[in-house]
Amino acid sequence: MIALVTGAGQGIGRAVALAFAAQGVPVAAADRDPKGVEHHPGITAHVVDVADARQVDALVDEVERTGPIGVLVNVAGVLRTGAVVDYADDDWAATFAVNATGVFHASRAVARRMVPRRSGVIVTVSSNAAGVPRAGMAAYAASKAAATHFTKSLGLELARYNIRCNVVAPGSTDTPMQRALWTDAGPAAVIAGDPAAFRAGIPLGRIAEPEDIADAVLFLASDRARHITMHDLYVDGGATLRA
Ligand SMILES: NC(=O)c1ccc[n+]([C@@H]2O[C@H](COP(=O)([O-])OP(=O)(O)OC[C@H]3O[C@@H](n4cnc5c(N)ncnc54)[C@H](O)[C@@H]3O)[C@@H](O)[C@H]2O)c1
């Protein structure tokens, strides 16, 4: 059984790939730039753009020649911030192409393999921004809401085939994507929150490590979660008050 992880080149996806490898699960690590996982024992690095259906289908064919994909983790994502009134068409299209359509491409290609086998697990790393409005992040939040609801709906379609589909919704997590949002004060402003931006802080008082998110992914992918599907697990230190 192979775990296919998209967006595995850095950040959360890399932590997920390393966590599976540490458990002895062979990992196919796919990314536009997979350098961060090259040459790790148990991990095979693949170059893919999840926005391109043909590339994704070819990747799944290639990985399946080495063994069955038992787990798909959709982690690839992009964040392009900006007020809606100033937001460019290209930024909207690119955001949806990766965050929503990319999840569809990978899930469809892998589900086609899993259905005849009557087994498999899909976990999509979405965002807590899918559940609460975020100023300056409308496109991102909408794309993540699409990914979340797609994954849950897929879980309903595939339940009869013994395939579980779940979502992990991270809050602020220490990765290159997150650090691009920090000011000179580092993560302090993110942890404190910003009432003027209608943004609550993080009650647990810390930014997540990528491994915190990987732990939730590995649990949902494991047999210990065998009765859990269509679930949306927030790993955000309480930032969204689970609203
Ligand atoms: N870091 C956070 O605070 C945070 C919070 C909530 C949700 N998330 C989500 O978690 C996921 C991982 O985020 P991260 O913080 O590790 O981000 P990151 O930017 O550090 O890493 C994202 C990875 O995805 C890859 N990628 C981007 N577009 C791709 C494409 N079209 N095809 C293949 N690979 C592609 C990048 O090359 C990169 O390696 C994303 O979906 C992100 O939206 C992150």
Coordinates of N, CA and C and ligand atoms in Angstrom, one line a residue, residues 6-13 30-33 48-51 75-78 98-99 125-128 140 144 170-178, ligand 1:
T6 N 0.1 14.9 -2.2 CA 0.4 16.1 -3.1 C 0.9 17.3 -2.2
G7 N 1.6 18.2 -2.9 CA 2.1 19.3 -2.1 C 3.2 18.9 -1.1
A8 N 3.9 17.8 -1.4 CA 4.8 17.2 -0.4 C 6.2 17.8 -0.4
G9 N 6.4 18.8 -1.2 CA 7.7 19.4 -1.3 C 8.2 20.2 -0.1
Q10 N 7.2 20.7 0.6 CA 7.6 21.5 1.8 C 6.4 21.6 2.7
G11 N 6.6 22.2 3.9 CA 5.5 22.5 4.8 C 4.7 21.3 5.3
I12 N 3.4 21.5 5.3 CA 2.6 20.4 5.8 C 2.7 19.1 5.0
G13 N 2.7 19.2 3.7 CA 2.7 18.0 2.9 C 4.0 17.2 3.1
A30 N 4.3 14.1 -4.3 CA 4.1 14.8 -5.6 C 4.1 16.3 -5.3
D31 N 4.8 17.0 -6.1 CA 4.8 18.5 -6.0 C 5.3 19.1 -7.2
R32 N 4.9 20.4 -7.4 CA 5.5 21.1 -8.5 C 7.0 21.2 -8.4
D33 N 7.4 21.3 -7.1 CA 8.9 21.3 -6.8 C 9.1 20.4 -5.6
V48 N 4.6 17.2 -10.4 CA 3.3 17.2 -10.9 C 2.7 18.6 -10.6
D49 N 1.9 19.1 -11.6 CA 1.0 20.2 -11.3 C -0.4 19.7 -11.2
V50 N -1.0 19.8 -9.9 CA -2.3 19.2 -9.7 C -3.4 19.9 -10.5
A51 N -3.1 21.1 -11.0 CA -4.1 21.8 -11.8 C -4.3 21.2 -13.2
V75 N -2.7 17.9 -0.3 CA -2.1 19.0 0.5 C -1.8 20.2 -0.4
A76 N -1.5 20.0 -1.7 CA -1.1 21.1 -2.5 C -2.1 22.2 -2.4
G77 N -1.5 23.4 -2.2 CA -2.4 24.6 -2.1 C -1.6 25.8 -2.3
V78 N -2.4 26.9 -2.7 CA -1.7 28.2 -2.9 C -2.6 29.3 -2.2
V98 N -5.8 25.2 -8.3 CA -5.0 24.3 -7.4 C -5.9 23.8 -6.2
N99 N -6.4 24.8 -5.5 CA -7.1 24.4 -4.2 C -8.4 23.6 -4.4
V125 N -6.4 18.2 3.0 CA -6.0 19.3 3.9 C -6.6 20.6 3.3
S126 N -7.6 21.1 4.0 CA -8.3 22.3 3.6 C -7.8 23.4 4.4
S127 N -8.7 24.1 5.1 CA -8.2 25.3 5.9 C -9.4 25.6 6.9
N128 N -9.0 26.2 8.0 CA -10.1 26.7 8.9 C -10.7 27.9 8.2
Y140 N -9.3 32.5 -1.5 CA -8.7 31.3 -0.8 C -9.8 30.6 0.0
K144 N -11.2 26.8 -0.6 CA -11.1 25.8 0.4 C -12.5 25.2 0.8
P170 N -6.5 22.9 9.0 CA -5.5 23.5 9.8 C -5.8 25.0 10.0
G171 N -5.4 25.5 11.2 CA -5.2 26.9 11.4 C -3.8 27.3 11.1
S172 N -3.4 28.5 11.6 CA -2.0 29.0 11.3 C -1.0 28.0 11.7
T173 N -0.2 27.6 10.7 CA 0.8 26.5 10.8 C 2.2 27.0 10.3
D174 N 3.2 26.7 11.0 CA 4.5 27.3 10.6 C 5.1 26.6 9.4
T175 N 4.9 27.3 8.3 CA 5.3 26.8 7.0 C 5.7 28.1 6.2
P176 N 6.3 27.9 5.0 CA 6.6 29.1 4.1 C 5.4 29.8 3.8
M177 N 4.2 29.1 3.6 CA 3.0 29.9 3.2 C 2.6 30.8 4.4
Q178 N 2.7 30.3 5.6 CA 2.3 31.1 6.8 C 3.3 32.2 7.0
Ligands
LIG1 N1 0.3 27.1 6.8 C1 -0.9 27.4 7.2 O1 -1.0 28.3 8.1 C2 -2.1 26.8 6.6 C3 -3.3 27.0 7.2 C4 -4.5 26.4 6.7 C5 -4.4 25.6 5.6 N2 -3.2 25.4 5.0 C6 -3.2 24.5 3.8 O2 -2.3 23.5 4.0 C7 -1.7 23.1 2.7 C8 -0.2 23.1 2.8 O3 0.2 24.4 3.2 P1 1.6 24.9 3.6 O4 1.5 25.9 4.6 O5 2.5 23.7 3.8 O6 2.0 25.6 2.2 P2 3.4 25.8 1.4 O7 3.2 26.9 0.5 O8 4.5 25.9 2.4 O9 3.5 24.4 0.6 C9 2.6 24.1 -0.4 C10 3.2 23.1 -1.3 O10 2.3 22.8 -2.4 C11 3.0 22.8 -3.6 N3 2.1 23.2 -4.7 C12 1.5 24.4 -4.9 N4 0.8 24.4 -6.0 C13 0.9 23.1 -6.6 C14 0.4 22.5 -7.7 N5 -0.3 23.2 -8.6 N6 0.8 21.2 -8.0 C15 1.6 20.6 -7.1 N7 2.1 21.1 -6.0 C16 1.7 22.4 -5.7 C17 4.1 23.8 -3.4 O11 5.1 23.6 -4.4 C18 4.5 23.6 -2.0 O12 5.5 22.6 -1.9 C19 -2.3 24.1 1.7 O13 -3.4 23.5 1.0 C20 -2.7 25.2 2.5 O14 -3.7 26.0 1.9 C21 -2.0 26.0 5.5

